Amino acid sequence: MKYDKFFALAKEAGIEEAELYIGESYSLSFSLFHSEVDNYSSNKSMTILARGIVNGKFGTASCDSWSAAHAKFLVDSIVANAKVIENEDPAFIFEGSKKYKKINTYNKELEKVSIDEKMKKLFELEKAIKEGDKRVVEVGGVEYSEDAESVTILNSKGLKLTQKSNYFVYVGQAVAKEGKQTKSGYELFLDNDFSKFDVKKLAKEVVDNTVSQLGGEACESNTYKAVLSPDVVKSFLGFYIGNADAEDVQKKSSLFINKINQKVASRKITVEDKPLKRNVFSRWFDDEGVATYNKAIIKNGVLMTYLYNLTTASKDGVESTGNASRGGSKMGTSTFYLELKPGKKSQEELFKDVQDGVYITEVQGLHAGLNPQSGNFSLQSSGFLIKNGKKDRALDVVTVSGNLIDVFKDVLEVGNDQRVFPSGIACSSLLIKKIIVSGK
Amino acid sequence: MVSKKLAIDVLNAALETGADYAEIFYEDSRSYSLSIENGKVQTSSSNVMNGVGLRLLKENQTVYGYTNDLTRKGLLALAESLRSSFKGKRIITVTKLDMIRAKNRNPVKNSYENISREEKIALVKEGIEEIEKLKDPRIVRYIGSFADNHRFVAVFNSKGKWFKRDSEFGRLAYSIIAADQNGFETAFEGPGAQQDISYFRSVVNVREVAKKAAKTALLMLEAKECPSGKMPVVIGNGWGGVLFHEACGHPLEASAISRGLSCFNGKEGDYIASPLVSAVDDSTIPQGWGSIDIDDEGNLGTKRLLIKDGKLVNYMIDDFNGRRMNREGNGACRRQNYKYCPTSRMSNTYICNGKSTPEEIIAATKLGLYAVGFSGGSVDPTTGEFNFGCSEAYIIRDGKICEPVKGATLIGHGDEILKHIDMVGNDLALGQGMCGAASGSIRTNVGQPTLRISEITVGGRGGELK
C-alpha cells in the first residue's frame, strides 16, 4: 500500500508507534466581476501530518505530497523532534473505538451538477444583486466555490478510518451609496445539496445586509439593553466555548476552571456539540480516531463537561470526549457542530421586550478586539437602534464592549431565528441585559 | 526544481488557447517550529512544501491552479486543464527564458537548517529564564517559541523571463498569560527578520523581549478598563503603524483600487492626510521582515512613496490589476505559497519621520490616551471602516503619562483619520506582523514614529474619560 513504506521505515528507526493523518481535497472556484469570469481555479491538494512516539515522547512532521523521499523525511524528523521534547504528557496512538456511528457526509449529486449550471446561477446572482436596489452601485464580486475533502487516519496499531465530505458555497458582496455614505455588505450560502440553493433569496439577503446600513450615524456612548444577531452570537459562542478545552483548564488558563456542574450562564442557555447530526459538518471520528458523540456542554446554564482528547483525558482520569482536533503540530480540541438551543420568541418579539436599546448585527476585528483568555472584548460594530420596541435607524461606526462570561450570564431570552454558519455553529439571536456602546 | 526546457514546454502548452500571459511559480519551502511551555519543550515540528502554481491571464481574466506532481506529465496535465477555460488561438510562443538578475539585499548566509534544534531551544530558554526569575505566581502560563523558514522560489513567465529567489526567515516569540482574582491578561512579543540566527544573538536582546512580555501582562492585570468615546490619542512608534496598515495600506492596494472598490478611488493627487504625513511601502529595506528583491511577476522591489506631505501619489500595484488601471506593476505582487494566486500586497509600510520628539507630543496633550501595544486590526477597503486593538495603553493627563488602561479598541474611517494627525514624531520604528488577505498570509512590517490623532473613537468599558 501507498503508505506502507512510512510505517516500515518508522519501525526500522525505532519509532514505537506511528500515525499518519492524511487530508486530501479537490477544490473548484470561480468568481465574476462586471459579468466576466475574472478568476477560475481548480486544484487538488494534500496535507500529511505524521507523528510518532520515541521513548514516550511525540515527534511530529508534515508535508504536502507523497514519495519515498517524503516518507524518509517524516521518519527522520519524527525521531529528531521527539528527542528534544521535555514535557511529561502521556503520548497515545489510538487502537480504535469499539463502535463507530458512520455517517455519509459526501453528496454524490453535487458532482453531477455541471460547471455550466453552477456558473449560470452565479451570473443570475450577480444580476439579482445589481437589480435588487437602486442604491446598489457596485457588485463587489460574486463567487462560487466547492470542496471535496477526505480525512484518513492510519496508524501502527492497525487503525484505518476515512471520512469523505463535500460542500459548495455561493458568496455575494454589494456596495451601496447614499449621499456621502458608502456601505458594503455580503452574505453566503453553504450546503452540499445543490437543489437547496435559492439565488433570489441569497441576492435579497446580500442587498438587505448592504442597503440597511445606509443613513446611519453613531449613537450616544452609553450602556444599552441589546439584541445580538445570530451572526454576532456565533462569533462570541465559539470563543466562549473555547474555555471548555481541558488543556486550558489543566494549565489554569480557562474561565471555566472548577466550574463543572456549576452555573456559568443564564438558565436559558443550552449549548451542545452534535458531531453526529446529519449535515455538512458531521464527523464520526475525531482527529485521533476516537468515535465522536453528541453531548451537552452547557445545559440550562450549568457546565456539564470539558472537551477532551486522549492526553488531557488521561491526565484527568476520564475518557476522551472525541473532540481531538489538529492545530498544526499540536493536538488540541474543538467542537464539530456547536448548537445553541433555540428559544421561542421571534426577533420582533425580542425587540418588543427591549423597548429601547440596540440591535447589534455585526462585529469586526475579533482577532484584535477580543481577548479569548480574559473574555474581554471591544469591537467595531454595526447595527440599529431599537426604539419603542421596534427596529429603528442604523448605527454607523460604533464599538461594543463587554466580557463573554457576562454576556452569557446576562441572557434574558434566546430567539427562535436559528441560523447555521460555515464555521459549524448554529445559533439564534440573544436578548441581553446590557452592553457598552461607544459612539458619539 | 523545474528545468528551463520543461518550463518552456509547460508555458507553451498553457498558452495554446489564447492566454496573453502564463507564469510558472515553483516553490520548495522548509520550516521548523518549536514551543516551550512553562519551561519544558512542548512541541518540535518540521515541514516541507513542494509544489507548482500555474497562472494564466487573458485580458481581465485569471485562471489559477497548482499541483504537487512536478513531473513533465503532471505539469503538462495542469496546463491542459487550466487552458480549457479559454477558447481562442495561440498568440504567444515562448522560445527562450532569460534570467532577471535582482540586487540581493536578503542573502541566505547561514541557513536555519544548519542550526541544531538544541541551539534554537537554548536561545528561547534564555528568555524563559528571565520570566522564571520574576518568580511571580500571577504568571500562570508562559510559552516561548521559535519558527524558521527557508524558502526557495523560481518563476518562469511567458515574457521570456525567469528568476529565482532564495530567502530565510526567523521569528522568536513569547506569549504570557497572567491571572489574579479579577481574571486573566495576556501579552505577546515576537521579533522576526529575514536574517539568520545571528540576528537573535546580536540585534535582538532575547532576555529583554521575554521580560517585556511578562511585565506587560502583569501591568495589565493592574490596569483599569479603558474609557470610551472620542478623544485625542497618541499612538506609539513601531507596531502603532498597524493604524496606517489597516486604515490606508489595504485600501491603497491595486486589488481594491483597480475595481473601484477602495475608499481612495479617484483621490490620486488629493490631500487624504494632514500635510505632516508622508508614507511609503518599501520592499528594499535590507533583510527587512517584509522585503523582497523581486516580486512574483518579476518586477524589482522598490520604495513606493504612497503619500507625500498629505497628498496621495501612488499605490501598491501588480501587473494584472494594473491592467484595469493602465499602470505597470511596481513590484508589489506577492503570495503566501504556491497554493495562492498572487495579488498586490504591502511589504514594509510606514509613516515617515516628522519633526516633534515623542516627549513633546506627550507634553502637548492635556487629556487623552497613549497607546503603545497593539493586537492587530482589520479594515473594509471599500468603506474604509477600520479597527485595531490596543494591548497596552495609558491615560495622558496634563502632558504626563499616567495610569495604565486595558481593553481599548480604536475605530474610524481610513479616508478621514489621517487628516486628524496633528503631530508626528521623529522616532520611526518598525514592527513585524503577518498580514492576511486574498493571496494568503504574508510577512509585513508595519511602522511609524510616535504620532497624535486629535480625535478618534475609542471603545472601552471604563466610561467617560475624566
CSV table of C-alpha atoms in Angstrom, one decimal, chain A residues 48-401:
chain,number,residue,atom,x,y,z
A,48,ILE,CA,0.1,14.8,5.5
A,49,LEU,CA,0.6,15.2,9.3
A,50,ALA,CA,2.8,12.5,10.8
A,51,ARG,CA,3.6,11.7,14.4
A,52,GLY,CA,5.4,9.0,16.3
A,53,ILE,CA,6.3,8.0,19.8
A,54,VAL,CA,10.0,7.7,20.7
A,55,ASN,CA,10.9,7.0,24.3
A,56,GLY,CA,7.4,8.0,25.3
A,57,LYS,CA,7.5,11.4,23.6
A,58,PHE,CA,5.7,12.6,20.4
A,59,GLY,CA,7.8,13.9,17.5
A,60,THR,CA,5.8,15.5,14.6
A,61,ALA,CA,6.4,16.4,10.9
A,62,SER,CA,4.3,17.3,7.9
A,63,CYS,CA,4.5,17.6,4.1
A,64,ASP,CA,2.2,18.2,1.2
A,65,SER,CA,2.9,15.4,-1.2
A,66,TRP,CA,4.0,11.8,-1.1
A,67,SER,CA,7.1,9.9,-2.3
A,68,ALA,CA,9.7,7.6,-0.7
A,69,ALA,CA,11.8,10.7,0.0
A,70,HIS,CA,8.8,12.3,1.9
A,71,ALA,CA,8.4,9.1,4.0
A,72,LYS,CA,12.1,9.3,4.9
A,73,PHE,CA,11.8,13.0,5.7
A,74,LEU,CA,8.9,12.4,8.0
A,75,VAL,CA,10.6,9.5,9.9
A,76,ASP,CA,13.9,11.3,10.3
A,77,SER,CA,12.1,14.4,11.6
A,78,ILE,CA,9.9,12.5,14.0
A,79,VAL,CA,12.9,10.9,15.6
A,80,ALA,CA,14.9,14.2,15.8
A,81,ASN,CA,11.9,16.1,17.1
A,82,ALA,CA,10.8,13.5,19.7
A,83,LYS,CA,14.4,13.6,21.2
A,84,VAL,CA,14.1,17.2,22.3
A,85,ILE,CA,10.6,17.0,23.8
A,86,GLU,CA,10.6,17.6,27.6
A,87,ASN,CA,7.0,17.7,28.7
A,88,GLU,CA,5.8,14.7,30.6
A,89,ASP,CA,2.3,14.4,29.0
A,90,PRO,CA,1.3,10.8,28.2
A,91,ALA,CA,1.6,10.1,24.5
A,92,PHE,CA,-1.0,7.8,22.8
A,93,ILE,CA,-1.6,6.3,19.4
A,94,PHE,CA,-5.1,5.0,19.5
A,95,GLU,CA,-6.1,1.4,18.7
A,96,GLY,CA,-9.7,2.5,17.8
A,97,SER,CA,-13.1,2.8,19.5
A,98,LYS,CA,-15.3,-0.3,19.9
A,99,LYS,CA,-18.1,1.2,17.8
A,100,TYR,CA,-18.4,4.0,15.3
A,101,LYS,CA,-21.6,5.5,14.1
A,102,LYS,CA,-20.7,6.0,10.5
A,103,ILE,CA,-22.4,8.9,8.7
A,104,ASN,CA,-22.2,9.6,5.0
A,105,THR,CA,-21.4,13.3,4.5
A,106,TYR,CA,-20.5,13.1,0.8
A,107,ASN,CA,-23.2,14.1,-1.6
A,108,LYS,CA,-22.5,12.5,-5.0
A,109,GLU,CA,-25.2,14.6,-6.6
A,110,LEU,CA,-23.0,17.7,-6.4
A,111,GLU,CA,-20.5,16.2,-8.8
A,112,LYS,CA,-23.3,15.6,-11.3
A,113,VAL,CA,-24.3,19.3,-11.5
A,114,SER,CA,-22.4,20.7,-14.5
A,115,ILE,CA,-20.0,23.6,-14.2
A,116,ASP,CA,-22.2,25.5,-16.6
A,117,GLU,CA,-25.1,25.1,-14.3
A,118,LYS,CA,-23.1,26.4,-11.3
A,119,MET,CA,-21.8,29.2,-13.4
A,120,LYS,CA,-25.3,30.1,-14.7
A,121,LYS,CA,-26.5,30.6,-11.1
A,122,LEU,CA,-23.6,32.8,-10.4
A,123,PHE,CA,-24.5,35.1,-13.3
A,124,GLU,CA,-28.1,35.2,-12.0
A,125,LEU,CA,-26.8,36.1,-8.5
A,126,GLU,CA,-24.8,39.0,-9.8
A,127,LYS,CA,-27.7,40.3,-11.9
A,128,ALA,CA,-30.2,39.9,-9.0
A,129,ILE,CA,-27.9,41.8,-6.6
A,130,LYS,CA,-27.4,44.6,-9.1
A,131,GLU,CA,-31.1,45.0,-9.7
A,132,GLY,CA,-32.0,44.5,-6.1
A,133,ASP,CA,-32.0,48.2,-5.1
A,134,LYS,CA,-31.3,51.5,-6.7
A,135,ARG,CA,-28.7,52.4,-4.1
A,136,VAL,CA,-26.5,49.3,-5.0
A,137,VAL,CA,-23.8,51.0,-7.1
A,138,GLU,CA,-21.5,48.0,-7.5
A,139,VAL,CA,-21.5,44.3,-7.1
A,140,GLY,CA,-18.2,43.9,-5.3
A,141,GLY,CA,-17.9,40.3,-6.5
A,142,VAL,CA,-19.8,37.0,-6.6
A,143,GLU,CA,-18.0,33.7,-6.1
A,144,TYR,CA,-18.8,30.0,-6.3
A,145,SER,CA,-16.5,27.5,-4.6
A,146,GLU,CA,-16.7,23.8,-3.8
A,147,ASP,CA,-14.6,21.5,-1.9
A,148,ALA,CA,-14.5,17.7,-1.7
A,149,GLU,CA,-12.3,16.5,1.2
A,150,SER,CA,-11.3,13.3,2.7
A,151,VAL,CA,-9.7,12.7,6.1
A,152,THR,CA,-7.8,9.5,6.7
A,153,ILE,CA,-6.1,8.3,9.8
A,154,LEU,CA,-3.7,5.3,9.6
A,155,ASN,CA,-1.6,4.1,12.4
A,156,SER,CA,0.8,1.3,13.5
A,157,LYS,CA,-1.9,-0.2,15.8
A,158,GLY,CA,-3.9,-1.1,12.6
A,159,LEU,CA,-6.4,1.7,12.8
A,160,LYS,CA,-7.7,2.8,9.4
A,161,LEU,CA,-10.5,5.4,9.2
A,162,THR,CA,-11.7,7.5,6.3
A,163,GLN,CA,-14.4,10.1,6.0
A,164,LYS,CA,-15.3,11.9,2.8
A,165,SER,CA,-17.3,15.1,2.7
A,166,ASN,CA,-18.2,17.9,0.3
A,167,TYR,CA,-19.9,21.2,0.2
A,168,PHE,CA,-20.4,24.3,-2.0
A,169,VAL,CA,-20.6,28.0,-1.2
A,170,TYR,CA,-22.1,30.9,-3.1
A,171,VAL,CA,-21.0,34.4,-1.8
A,172,GLY,CA,-22.2,37.8,-2.9
A,173,GLN,CA,-20.9,41.2,-2.0
A,174,ALA,CA,-22.6,44.5,-2.7
A,175,VAL,CA,-21.6,48.2,-2.4
A,176,ALA,CA,-24.3,50.8,-1.8
A,177,LYS,CA,-24.2,54.5,-1.7
A,178,GLU,CA,-26.4,57.3,-0.4
A,179,GLY,CA,-25.2,60.8,-0.2
A,180,LYS,CA,-21.6,60.7,1.0
A,181,GLN,CA,-22.0,57.4,2.7
A,182,THR,CA,-20.7,54.1,1.3
A,183,LYS,CA,-21.5,50.7,2.8
A,184,SER,CA,-20.6,47.2,1.8
A,185,GLY,CA,-22.3,44.0,2.8
A,186,TYR,CA,-22.2,40.3,1.9
A,187,GLU,CA,-23.9,37.0,2.5
A,188,LEU,CA,-23.2,33.4,1.7
A,189,PHE,CA,-24.9,30.1,1.3
A,190,LEU,CA,-23.3,26.8,2.2
A,191,ASP,CA,-24.6,23.3,1.7
A,192,ASN,CA,-23.9,20.0,-0.1
A,193,ASP,CA,-27.3,19.8,-1.7
A,194,PHE,CA,-27.4,21.9,-4.8
A,195,SER,CA,-31.2,21.8,-5.1
A,196,LYS,CA,-31.4,23.8,-1.9
A,197,PHE,CA,-29.7,26.9,-3.3
A,198,ASP,CA,-32.1,29.8,-3.9
A,199,VAL,CA,-30.5,32.6,-6.0
A,200,LYS,CA,-33.2,35.2,-5.3
A,201,LYS,CA,-33.1,34.6,-1.5
A,202,LEU,CA,-29.3,35.0,-1.3
A,203,ALA,CA,-29.4,38.1,-3.5
A,204,LYS,CA,-32.1,39.6,-1.4
A,205,GLU,CA,-30.0,38.9,1.8
A,206,VAL,CA,-26.9,40.5,0.2
A,207,VAL,CA,-28.8,43.6,-0.8
A,208,ASP,CA,-30.7,43.9,2.5
A,209,ASN,CA,-27.4,43.5,4.5
A,210,THR,CA,-25.9,46.3,2.5
A,211,VAL,CA,-28.6,49.0,2.0
A,212,SER,CA,-30.0,48.6,5.5
A,213,GLN,CA,-26.7,50.1,6.9
A,214,LEU,CA,-27.2,53.3,4.9
A,215,GLY,CA,-28.4,56.5,6.7
A,216,GLY,CA,-26.9,55.6,10.0
A,217,GLU,CA,-25.0,57.6,12.5
A,218,ALA,CA,-23.3,56.8,15.7
A,219,CYS,CA,-25.4,56.8,18.9
A,220,GLU,CA,-24.6,58.3,22.3
A,221,SER,CA,-21.9,56.4,24.2
A,222,ASN,CA,-23.8,54.5,26.9
A,223,THR,CA,-24.8,51.1,28.3
A,224,TYR,CA,-27.8,49.7,26.4
A,225,LYS,CA,-30.1,46.7,26.6
A,226,ALA,CA,-29.4,44.8,23.4
A,227,VAL,CA,-30.4,42.1,20.9
A,228,LEU,CA,-27.4,40.4,19.4
A,229,SER,CA,-27.9,38.9,15.9
A,230,PRO,CA,-27.2,35.2,15.3
A,231,ASP,CA,-24.0,36.4,13.4
A,232,VAL,CA,-22.7,38.2,16.5
A,233,VAL,CA,-23.7,35.3,18.8
A,234,LYS,CA,-21.9,32.9,16.5
A,235,SER,CA,-18.6,34.9,16.9
A,236,PHE,CA,-19.0,35.1,20.7
A,237,LEU,CA,-20.1,31.5,21.2
A,238,GLY,CA,-17.0,30.0,19.5
A,239,PHE,CA,-14.6,31.8,21.8
A,240,TYR,CA,-16.8,31.3,24.9
A,241,ILE,CA,-17.0,27.5,24.5
A,242,GLY,CA,-13.2,27.5,23.8
A,243,ASN,CA,-12.9,27.8,27.6
A,244,ALA,CA,-14.2,24.2,27.9
A,245,ASP,CA,-10.8,23.0,26.4
A,246,ALA,CA,-9.4,20.6,29.1
A,247,GLU,CA,-5.8,21.6,28.4
A,248,ASP,CA,-6.5,25.2,29.2
A,249,VAL,CA,-8.4,24.1,32.3
A,250,GLN,CA,-5.5,21.9,33.4
A,251,LYS,CA,-3.0,24.7,32.7
A,252,LYS,CA,-5.1,27.1,34.8
A,253,SER,CA,-5.8,29.4,31.9
A,254,SER,CA,-9.5,28.9,31.3
A,255,LEU,CA,-12.5,30.9,32.5
A,256,PHE,CA,-14.2,27.6,33.3
A,257,ILE,CA,-11.7,26.3,36.0
A,258,ASN,CA,-13.6,24.4,38.7
A,259,LYS,CA,-16.9,25.1,37.1
A,260,ILE,CA,-18.2,21.6,36.3
A,261,ASN,CA,-21.8,21.2,37.5
A,262,GLN,CA,-21.9,24.9,38.3
A,263,LYS,CA,-23.9,27.7,36.8
A,264,VAL,CA,-21.8,29.5,34.2
A,265,ALA,CA,-24.5,31.1,32.1
A,266,SER,CA,-28.2,32.2,32.2
A,267,ARG,CA,-30.6,29.2,32.6
A,268,LYS,CA,-31.9,30.0,29.1
A,269,ILE,CA,-28.5,28.8,27.7
A,270,THR,CA,-28.1,25.2,26.5
A,271,VAL,CA,-25.1,24.5,24.2
A,272,GLU,CA,-24.5,21.1,22.6
A,273,ASP,CA,-21.8,19.7,20.4
A,274,LYS,CA,-23.5,17.5,17.8
A,275,PRO,CA,-20.9,15.8,15.5
A,276,LEU,CA,-23.4,13.1,14.7
A,277,LYS,CA,-26.2,15.4,13.5
A,278,ARG,CA,-26.6,14.7,9.8
A,279,ASN,CA,-25.3,17.8,7.9
A,280,VAL,CA,-22.3,19.1,6.1
A,281,PHE,CA,-20.4,19.3,9.4
A,282,SER,CA,-20.9,15.7,10.6
A,283,ARG,CA,-17.8,13.9,11.9
A,284,TRP,CA,-17.9,10.4,13.2
A,285,PHE,CA,-14.3,10.2,14.4
A,286,ASP,CA,-12.1,12.9,15.8
A,287,ASP,CA,-8.5,13.7,14.8
A,288,GLU,CA,-7.1,11.0,17.0
A,289,GLY,CA,-9.5,8.4,15.6
A,290,VAL,CA,-11.9,8.4,18.7
A,291,ALA,CA,-15.6,7.9,17.9
A,292,THR,CA,-17.5,11.1,18.4
A,293,TYR,CA,-20.9,11.5,20.1
A,294,ASN,CA,-23.4,14.3,20.8
A,295,LYS,CA,-23.2,15.9,24.2
A,296,ALA,CA,-24.4,18.9,26.1
A,297,ILE,CA,-21.6,21.2,27.1
A,298,ILE,CA,-23.8,23.7,28.9
A,299,LYS,CA,-27.3,22.6,30.0
A,300,ASN,CA,-29.7,25.3,31.3
A,301,GLY,CA,-26.7,27.4,32.2
A,302,VAL,CA,-24.8,24.6,34.0
A,303,LEU,CA,-21.4,23.5,32.7
A,304,MET,CA,-21.7,19.7,32.0
A,305,THR,CA,-18.2,18.7,30.7
A,306,TYR,CA,-14.8,19.8,29.5
A,307,LEU,CA,-13.7,18.9,26.0
A,308,TYR,CA,-11.0,16.2,26.0
A,309,ASN,CA,-8.5,14.5,23.7
A,310,LEU,CA,-6.7,11.3,24.7
A,311,THR,CA,-3.8,13.1,26.5
A,312,THR,CA,-5.9,15.5,28.6
A,313,ALA,CA,-8.4,12.8,29.4
A,314,SER,CA,-5.7,10.5,30.7
A,315,LYS,CA,-4.4,13.3,32.9
A,316,ASP,CA,-7.9,13.8,34.4
A,317,GLY,CA,-8.6,10.1,34.6
A,318,VAL,CA,-11.6,10.3,32.3
A,319,GLU,CA,-12.5,9.1,28.8
A,320,SER,CA,-11.8,11.3,25.7
A,321,THR,CA,-14.9,13.1,24.6
A,322,GLY,CA,-14.0,12.6,21.0
A,323,ASN,CA,-13.1,16.3,20.4
A,324,ALA,CA,-9.4,16.0,19.4
A,325,SER,CA,-8.5,18.4,16.8
A,326,ARG,CA,-5.3,19.1,14.9
A,327,GLY,CA,-4.0,22.6,15.0
A,328,GLY,CA,-0.7,22.3,13.1
A,329,SER,CA,1.7,20.2,15.1
A,330,LYS,CA,-0.4,20.4,18.2
A,331,MET,CA,-3.3,18.2,19.2
A,332,GLY,CA,-5.9,20.4,20.8
A,333,THR,CA,-9.7,20.2,20.9
A,334,SER,CA,-12.6,21.6,19.0
A,335,THR,CA,-16.3,21.2,18.6
A,336,PHE,CA,-17.6,19.9,15.3
A,337,TYR,CA,-21.2,21.2,15.2
A,338,LEU,CA,-21.9,23.6,18.0
A,339,GLU,CA,-25.6,24.3,18.6
A,340,LEU,CA,-27.2,26.9,20.8
A,341,LYS,CA,-30.7,25.6,21.6
A,342,PRO,CA,-33.2,28.0,20.1
A,343,GLY,CA,-35.9,29.7,22.2
A,344,LYS,CA,-39.5,30.5,21.3
A,345,LYS,CA,-39.6,34.2,20.6
A,346,SER,CA,-39.1,35.8,17.2
A,347,GLN,CA,-36.7,38.6,16.7
A,348,GLU,CA,-39.6,41.1,16.6
A,349,GLU,CA,-40.7,39.9,20.0
A,350,LEU,CA,-37.2,40.3,21.3
A,351,PHE,CA,-37.2,43.9,20.1
A,352,LYS,CA,-40.5,44.5,21.8
A,353,ASP,CA,-39.1,43.1,25.1
A,354,VAL,CA,-36.1,45.5,24.8
A,355,GLN,CA,-38.3,48.6,24.1
A,356,ASP,CA,-35.3,51.0,23.9
A,357,GLY,CA,-31.8,49.7,23.2
A,358,VAL,CA,-29.6,48.5,20.4
A,359,TYR,CA,-29.7,45.6,17.9
A,360,ILE,CA,-26.1,44.6,17.1
A,361,THR,CA,-25.9,42.9,13.7
A,362,GLU,CA,-22.1,42.6,13.1
A,363,VAL,CA,-18.8,42.7,15.0
A,364,GLN,CA,-15.4,43.1,13.2
A,365,GLY,CA,-11.8,42.5,14.1
A,366,LEU,CA,-12.3,39.7,16.6
A,367,HIS,CA,-8.6,38.7,16.4
A,368,ALA,CA,-7.6,42.1,17.6
A,369,GLY,CA,-10.5,43.3,19.8
A,370,LEU,CA,-11.5,40.1,21.6
A,371,ASN,CA,-9.1,38.5,24.1
A,372,PRO,CA,-10.1,34.8,24.3
A,373,GLN,CA,-8.2,34.4,27.5
A,374,SER,CA,-9.9,37.2,29.6
A,375,GLY,CA,-13.1,37.1,27.6
A,376,ASN,CA,-12.9,40.9,27.4
A,377,PHE,CA,-13.9,42.5,24.1
A,378,SER,CA,-14.2,45.9,22.5
A,379,LEU,CA,-15.2,45.5,18.9
A,380,GLN,CA,-16.1,47.6,15.8
A,381,SER,CA,-19.8,47.0,15.3
A,382,SER,CA,-22.8,47.9,13.2
A,383,GLY,CA,-26.4,47.5,13.9
A,384,PHE,CA,-29.6,49.5,14.7
A,385,LEU,CA,-31.2,51.4,17.4
A,386,ILE,CA,-34.3,49.8,19.0
A,387,LYS,CA,-37.0,52.4,19.7
A,388,ASN,CA,-40.4,51.8,21.2
A,389,GLY,CA,-40.0,48.1,20.8
A,390,LYS,CA,-39.1,48.3,17.1
A,391,LYS,CA,-36.0,48.3,14.9
A,392,ASP,CA,-35.1,52.0,14.2
A,393,ARG,CA,-32.3,53.7,12.3
A,394,ALA,CA,-28.9,52.2,11.5
A,395,LEU,CA,-25.8,52.7,13.7
A,396,ASP,CA,-22.6,53.9,12.0
A,397,VAL,CA,-19.1,53.0,13.3
A,398,VAL,CA,-19.6,52.3,17.0
A,399,THR,CA,-17.9,49.8,19.3
A,400,VAL,CA,-19.4,47.4,21.7
A,401,SER,CA,-17.5,46.3,24.8
